[in-house]
Amino acid sequence: MEWETVIGLETHAQLSTVSKIFSGAATQFGAAPNVQACAVDIALPGVLPVLNQAAVERAIRFGLAVGGLEVVNRRSVFARKNYFYPDLPKGYQISQYELPIVTGGSIAILTQDGEKTVRLTRAHLEEDAGKSLHEDFHGLSGIDLNRAGTPLLEIVTEPDMRSAEEAVAYAKALHALVRWIGICDGNMQEGSFRCDANVSVRPKGSQVLGTRREIKNLNSFRFLQQAIEYEVRWQIETLRDGGSIQQATVLFDPDTGETRMMRTKEDAHDYRYFPDPDLLPLVVSDAWIEEIRSALPELPNQRKQRYVNECGLSAYDAAVLTSNQDIGNYFEGVLKCSLKDGESIVQADFKLCANWVINEVAAKLNAENLPSWKFGVGGDTLGHILRRLREGTIGAKTAKELFSEFWDQARTAGYERQGGHPQLVDELIESRGLTQVSDTGAIEKILDAVLAANPKSVEEYKAGKEKAFNALVGQAMKATRGKGNPAQINDILKKKLAG
């Protein structure tokens, strides 16, 4: 029997507010345990929650980004989600259930089969719980309530993904989006962005969902993929052996690469949701939503479509260049600085700039395991190198050598500065004599000498051997010490051989 995987993700994005969702306590990461937990966070008697407007604004921003005005609910309600856990001091979590701030929306991902749309069920505001500490207490556990009350946006998908690769593609697209619109820093190591994966399998062709198991708190894309792949294998093997799947919450152990059951999975009714009596319904006006909408940056999908429709880039190139805002803004900077005198942006060589950012810059970031903002060569510097390349001042080989030199300088300096400056590009070209030979007369003289010195290659070319032509071009480039204009050499050489 063939099996089909069905995956839905629940993602907790910590909102980028300076204070908590229902109190004025700080949200800064790394403080000593329990110094950022105020009376409201630890639920002392008589305290009341006060909603943080900045958290609501960020939730609305997200709704507009994934679905526009239609998915942002003008009225939403906070509820109490009741359960006991040592790091949940109130005995309940303030969340949203029946009436969330965002209902619907979608996120596009790029798969091996092309673009796919993942539907969103909802996005709702809630507070985070605290954290249990086990490492330093010799058989005991400590409780750090600094995170208690930290504002979260929980983003829930429909079960639209069919493989671990699709789940990772969605998580990366969502991660890029929340950073792009400035609602979450996306720092997975600090817990600012973490995923729960609901995984089930069913016979291929069946429309009935299988029993799901939820893998909790995955804080890296690699762990997300490994956990889903193991869980799918385990569920299929269990069913093939005649067993059954029990709905459960499981944890992923990165050391063993396996999931293990933590508890049987609760359903919504187990939490006894009811509206929080201390918080009025959240009502947002059309005027405020429009104000937020007008302040949004160009969204990744909008920019991607612009790159495809107006710039002529492939869907793949456009997707890479909009995979995060750092890369996208860097590419825009390279484009502007690559323009020749009097040239408008519509006349830019988009493909040349895209190739350099994707094949050279992104490759360097990946090879050196650098974050997406730590460019060794500034966008203005690379743009200026490409401008001189487009003008014919330097050749492709020289352009790559300059780029590598500036990047190496930045690496030596610990990437404290982005290597090189536009004016330094011109100074190096001038001082080192790197200017490309583009004088037609000079190239003709060089080619005459090459043809005279290589009669055999000339005969082979005229006999139909194309490789002989490349050999002659190579001799010409050698004669110019790599500075000859390749396009001119090719053109003039063809005319001479035809004559």
Coordinates of N, CA and C in Angstrom, one line a residue, residues 3-145:
W3 N 1.4 5.3 0.8 CA 0.9 6.1 1.9 C 1.1 7.6 1.5
E4 N 0.2 8.4 2.0 CA 0.3 9.9 1.8 C 0.5 10.6 3.1
T5 N 1.5 11.5 3.2 CA 1.7 12.3 4.4 C 0.8 13.5 4.4
V6 N 0.3 13.9 5.6 CA -0.5 15.1 5.7 C 0.1 15.9 6.9
I7 N 0.4 17.1 6.6 CA 1.1 18.0 7.6 C 0.4 19.3 7.7
G8 N 0.2 19.7 9.0 CA -0.2 21.1 9.3 C 0.7 21.7 10.3
L9 N 1.0 23.0 10.2 CA 1.9 23.6 11.2 C 1.2 24.6 12.1
E10 N 1.6 24.6 13.3 CA 1.3 25.7 14.2 C 2.6 26.4 14.6
T11 N 2.7 27.7 14.3 CA 3.9 28.4 14.6 C 3.7 29.5 15.6
H12 N 4.6 29.6 16.6 CA 4.5 30.7 17.5 C 5.6 31.7 17.2
A13 N 5.1 32.9 16.8 CA 6.1 34.0 16.5 C 6.0 35.0 17.6
Q14 N 7.1 35.2 18.3 CA 7.2 36.2 19.4 C 7.2 37.6 18.8
L15 N 6.2 38.4 19.2 CA 6.0 39.7 18.6 C 7.1 40.7 19.1
S16 N 7.5 41.6 18.3 CA 8.7 42.4 18.6 C 8.3 43.7 19.4
T17 N 7.6 43.5 20.5 CA 7.2 44.6 21.4 C 8.3 44.7 22.5
V18 N 8.4 45.9 23.1 CA 9.4 46.0 24.2 C 8.8 45.6 25.5
S19 N 7.5 45.5 25.6 CA 6.8 45.0 26.8 C 5.9 43.9 26.5
K20 N 5.4 43.3 27.5 CA 4.6 42.1 27.4 C 3.1 42.4 26.9
I21 N 2.4 41.4 26.6 CA 1.1 41.6 26.0 C 0.1 42.1 27.0
F22 N 0.2 41.8 28.3 CA -0.8 42.3 29.2 C -0.2 43.1 30.4
S23 N 1.1 43.4 30.3 CA 1.8 44.1 31.4 C 2.9 45.0 30.8
G24 N 3.5 45.8 31.7 CA 4.6 46.7 31.2 C 5.9 46.0 31.4
A25 N 6.0 44.8 31.8 CA 7.3 44.1 32.0 C 8.1 44.0 30.7
A26 N 9.4 43.9 30.8 CA 10.2 43.9 29.6 C 10.2 42.5 29.0
T27 N 10.5 42.4 27.7 CA 10.6 41.2 26.9 C 12.0 40.8 26.5
Q28 N 13.0 41.6 26.9 CA 14.3 41.4 26.4 C 14.9 40.0 26.8
F29 N 15.6 39.4 25.8 CA 16.1 38.0 26.0 C 17.4 38.1 26.8
G30 N 17.6 37.0 27.7 CA 18.9 36.9 28.3 C 18.9 37.4 29.7
A31 N 17.9 37.9 30.3 CA 17.9 38.4 31.7 C 18.0 37.3 32.7
A32 N 18.5 37.6 33.9 CA 18.5 36.6 34.9 C 17.1 36.1 35.2
P33 N 17.0 34.9 35.7 CA 15.7 34.3 35.9 C 14.8 35.1 36.8
N34 N 13.6 35.3 36.4 CA 12.5 35.9 37.1 C 12.6 37.4 37.4
V35 N 13.6 38.1 36.8 CA 13.7 39.6 37.0 C 12.7 40.4 36.1
Q36 N 12.1 39.7 35.1 CA 11.2 40.4 34.2 C 9.8 39.8 34.3
A37 N 9.5 39.4 35.5 CA 8.1 38.8 35.8 C 7.5 39.7 36.8
C38 N 6.5 40.5 36.4 CA 5.8 41.5 37.3 C 4.6 40.8 37.9
A39 N 3.9 41.6 38.7 CA 2.7 41.1 39.5 C 1.6 40.5 38.5
V40 N 1.5 41.2 37.4 CA 0.5 40.7 36.4 C 0.9 39.4 35.8
D41 N 2.2 39.2 35.5 CA 2.7 38.0 34.8 C 2.5 36.8 35.8
I42 N 2.7 37.0 37.1 CA 2.7 35.8 38.0 C 1.3 35.8 38.7
A43 N 0.4 36.6 38.2 CA -1.0 36.5 38.6 C -1.2 36.6 40.1
L44 N -0.6 37.7 40.7 CA -0.9 38.0 42.1 C -2.4 38.4 42.3
P45 N -2.9 38.2 43.4 CA -4.4 38.6 43.6 C -4.6 40.0 43.4
G46 N -5.7 40.3 42.7 CA -6.1 41.7 42.5 C -5.6 42.4 41.3
V47 N -4.7 41.8 40.5 CA -4.1 42.4 39.3 C -5.0 42.2 38.2
L48 N -4.9 43.1 37.2 CA -5.7 43.0 36.0 C -4.8 43.2 34.7
P49 N -5.1 42.4 33.7 CA -4.3 42.6 32.4 C -4.8 43.8 31.7
V50 N -3.8 44.5 31.0 CA -4.1 45.6 30.1 C -3.4 45.3 28.8
L51 N -4.2 45.3 27.7 CA -3.8 44.8 26.4 C -2.7 45.8 25.8
N52 N -1.7 45.2 25.2 CA -0.6 46.0 24.6 C -1.0 46.3 23.2
Q53 N -1.2 47.6 22.9 CA -1.6 48.0 21.5 C -0.6 47.6 20.4
A54 N 0.7 47.7 20.8 CA 1.7 47.4 19.8 C 1.6 45.9 19.3
A55 N 1.2 45.0 20.2 CA 1.0 43.6 19.8 C -0.2 43.4 18.9
V56 N -1.2 44.2 19.1 CA -2.4 44.1 18.2 C -2.0 44.7 16.8
E57 N -1.3 45.8 16.8 CA -0.8 46.4 15.5 C 0.0 45.4 14.7
R58 N 0.8 44.6 15.4 CA 1.7 43.6 14.6 C 0.8 42.5 14.1
A59 N -0.2 42.1 14.9 CA -1.1 41.0 14.4 C -1.9 41.5 13.2
I60 N -2.3 42.7 13.2 CA -3.0 43.2 12.0 C -2.1 43.3 10.8
R61 N -0.9 43.7 11.1 CA 0.1 43.8 10.0 C 0.3 42.4 9.3
F62 N 0.3 41.4 10.2 CA 0.5 40.1 9.6 C -0.8 39.7 8.8
G63 N -2.0 39.9 9.3 CA -3.2 39.6 8.6 C -3.2 40.3 7.2
L64 N -2.9 41.6 7.2 CA -2.8 42.3 5.9 C -1.8 41.7 4.9
A65 N -0.7 41.2 5.5 CA 0.3 40.6 4.6 C -0.1 39.3 4.0
V66 N -0.9 38.5 4.7 CA -1.3 37.2 4.2 C -2.6 37.1 3.5
G67 N -3.4 38.1 3.7 CA -4.8 38.0 3.1 C -5.5 39.3 2.9
G68 N -4.9 40.5 3.3 CA -5.5 41.7 3.1 C -6.6 42.1 4.1
L69 N -7.4 43.0 3.7 CA -8.4 43.6 4.6 C -9.4 42.5 5.0
E70 N -9.7 41.5 4.1 CA -10.8 40.6 4.4 C -10.5 39.6 5.5
V71 N -9.2 39.4 5.9 CA -9.0 38.3 6.9 C -8.8 38.9 8.3
V72 N -8.7 40.3 8.4 CA -8.5 40.9 9.7 C -9.9 41.1 10.3
N73 N -10.2 40.5 11.4 CA -11.5 40.6 12.1 C -11.5 41.9 12.9
R74 N -12.6 42.6 12.6 CA -12.8 43.9 13.4 C -13.1 43.7 14.8
R75 N -13.6 42.5 15.2 CA -13.9 42.2 16.6 C -13.4 40.8 16.9
S76 N -12.6 40.7 17.9 CA -12.0 39.4 18.4 C -12.1 39.4 19.9
V77 N -12.0 38.2 20.4 CA -12.2 38.0 21.9 C -11.1 37.2 22.5
F78 N -10.7 37.6 23.7 CA -9.7 36.8 24.4 C -10.4 35.8 25.3
A79 N -9.8 34.6 25.4 CA -10.4 33.6 26.2 C -9.3 33.0 27.2
R80 N -9.8 32.3 28.2 CA -8.9 31.6 29.1 C -8.8 30.2 28.6
K81 N -7.6 29.7 28.4 CA -7.3 28.3 28.1 C -6.8 27.6 29.3
N82 N -7.6 26.8 29.9 CA -7.3 26.3 31.3 C -6.5 25.0 31.2
Y83 N -5.3 25.0 31.8 CA -4.6 23.7 32.0 C -3.5 24.0 33.1
F84 N -3.1 22.9 33.7 CA -2.1 23.1 34.8 C -0.7 22.7 34.2
Y85 N 0.2 23.6 34.5 CA 1.6 23.3 34.1 C 2.5 24.1 35.1
P86 N 3.6 23.6 35.6 CA 4.4 24.3 36.6 C 4.8 25.7 36.2
D87 N 5.0 26.0 34.9 CA 5.5 27.3 34.5 C 4.3 28.2 34.0
L88 N 3.1 27.8 34.3 CA 1.9 28.6 34.0 C 1.3 29.1 35.3
P89 N 1.7 30.2 35.8 CA 1.4 30.6 37.2 C -0.1 30.9 37.4
K90 N -0.8 31.3 36.4 CA -2.3 31.6 36.6 C -3.1 30.3 36.6
G91 N -2.6 29.2 36.0 CA -3.4 28.0 35.8 C -4.2 28.1 34.6
Y92 N -4.0 29.1 33.8 CA -4.7 29.3 32.5 C -3.8 30.2 31.7
Q93 N -4.0 30.1 30.4 CA -3.3 31.0 29.4 C -4.3 31.9 28.7
I94 N -4.0 33.2 28.7 CA -4.9 34.1 27.9 C -4.6 33.9 26.4
S95 N -5.6 33.5 25.7 CA -5.4 33.3 24.2 C -6.6 33.7 23.5
Q96 N -6.7 33.4 22.2 CA -7.9 33.7 21.5 C -8.4 32.3 20.9
Y97 N -9.7 32.1 20.9 CA -10.2 30.8 20.4 C -11.2 30.9 19.3
E98 N -12.4 31.2 19.7 CA -13.5 31.2 18.7 C -13.5 32.4 17.8
L99 N -13.0 33.6 18.3 CA -13.0 34.8 17.5 C -11.5 35.3 17.5
P100 N -10.6 34.9 16.7 CA -9.3 35.4 16.6 C -9.1 36.7 15.9
I101 N -8.0 37.3 15.9 CA -7.7 38.6 15.3 C -7.6 38.4 13.7
V102 N -7.2 37.2 13.3 CA -7.0 36.9 11.8 C -7.7 35.6 11.5
T103 N -8.5 35.5 10.5 CA -9.1 34.3 10.0 C -8.8 34.1 8.5
G104 N -8.1 33.0 8.2 CA -7.9 32.8 6.8 C -6.5 33.4 6.3
G105 N -6.4 33.5 5.0 CA -5.1 34.0 4.4 C -4.4 32.8 3.9
S106 N -3.2 33.1 3.3 CA -2.4 32.0 2.6 C -1.0 32.5 2.5
I107 N -0.1 31.5 2.3 CA 1.3 31.8 2.0 C 1.7 30.9 0.9
A108 N 2.4 31.5 -0.1 CA 2.9 30.7 -1.3 C 4.3 30.2 -1.0
I109 N 4.5 28.9 -1.4 CA 5.8 28.3 -1.3 C 6.3 27.8 -2.6
L110 N 7.6 27.6 -2.8 CA 8.1 27.1 -4.0 C 8.6 25.7 -3.7
T111 N 8.0 24.7 -4.5 CA 8.3 23.3 -4.3 C 9.0 22.8 -5.6
Q112 N 9.3 21.5 -5.6 CA 10.0 20.9 -6.8 C 9.0 20.9 -7.9
D113 N 7.7 20.9 -7.6 CA 6.7 20.9 -8.7 C 6.2 22.2 -9.1
G114 N 6.8 23.3 -8.5 CA 6.3 24.6 -8.8 C 5.8 25.3 -7.6
E115 N 5.0 26.4 -7.8 CA 4.5 27.1 -6.6 C 3.3 26.5 -6.0
K116 N 3.2 26.5 -4.7 CA 2.0 25.9 -4.0 C 1.5 26.9 -3.0
T117 N 0.2 26.9 -2.8 CA -0.4 27.8 -1.8 C -0.7 27.0 -0.5
V118 N -0.3 27.4 0.6 CA -0.6 26.8 1.9 C -1.7 27.7 2.6
R119 N -2.8 27.2 2.8 CA -3.9 28.0 3.4 C -3.7 28.1 4.9
L120 N -4.0 29.3 5.4 CA -4.0 29.6 6.9 C -5.4 29.4 7.5
T121 N -5.5 28.8 8.6 CA -6.8 28.7 9.3 C -7.0 29.9 10.1
R122 N -6.0 30.4 10.8 CA -6.2 31.5 11.7 C -4.8 32.0 12.2
A123 N -4.8 33.2 12.8 CA -3.6 33.7 13.5 C -4.2 34.4 14.7
H124 N -3.8 34.0 15.9 CA -4.4 34.6 17.1 C -3.3 35.0 18.1
L125 N -3.7 36.0 18.9 CA -2.8 36.6 19.9 C -2.9 35.7 21.2
E126 N -1.8 35.6 21.8 CA -1.8 34.9 23.1 C -0.6 35.3 23.9
E127 N -0.5 34.9 25.2 CA 0.6 35.1 26.0 C 1.4 33.8 26.1
D128 N 2.7 33.9 26.3 CA 3.6 32.8 26.4 C 3.6 32.3 27.9
A129 N 4.0 31.1 28.1 CA 4.1 30.6 29.5 C 5.6 30.8 29.9
G130 N 5.9 30.4 31.1 CA 7.3 30.5 31.6 C 8.1 29.4 31.1
K131 N 9.2 29.1 31.7 CA 10.1 28.0 31.3 C 10.6 27.2 32.5
S132 N 10.6 25.9 32.3 CA 11.1 25.0 33.3 C 12.6 24.7 33.0
L133 N 13.4 24.8 34.1 CA 14.9 24.6 34.0 C 15.2 23.3 34.7
H134 N 15.9 22.4 34.0 CA 16.2 21.1 34.6 C 17.7 20.9 34.8
E135 N 18.5 21.6 34.1 CA 20.0 21.3 34.0 C 20.7 21.5 35.3
D136 N 20.4 22.5 36.1 CA 21.3 23.0 37.2 C 20.8 22.7 38.6
F137 N 19.8 21.7 38.7 CA 19.2 21.6 40.0 C 19.2 20.2 40.6
H138 N 20.0 19.3 40.0 CA 20.3 18.0 40.6 C 19.0 17.3 41.1
G139 N 18.2 16.9 40.1 CA 17.0 16.1 40.5 C 15.8 17.0 40.7
L140 N 16.0 18.3 40.7 CA 14.8 19.2 40.8 C 14.7 20.0 39.6
S141 N 13.6 20.8 39.5 CA 13.4 21.7 38.4 C 13.2 23.1 38.9
G142 N 13.8 24.1 38.2 CA 13.6 25.5 38.5 C 12.6 26.1 37.5
I143 N 11.9 27.2 37.9 CA 10.9 27.9 37.1 C 11.4 29.3 36.8
D144 N 11.5 29.7 35.6 CA 11.9 31.0 35.2 C 10.6 31.6 34.5
L145 N 10.1 32.6 35.1 CA 8.8 33.2 34.6 C 9.1 34.5 33.8

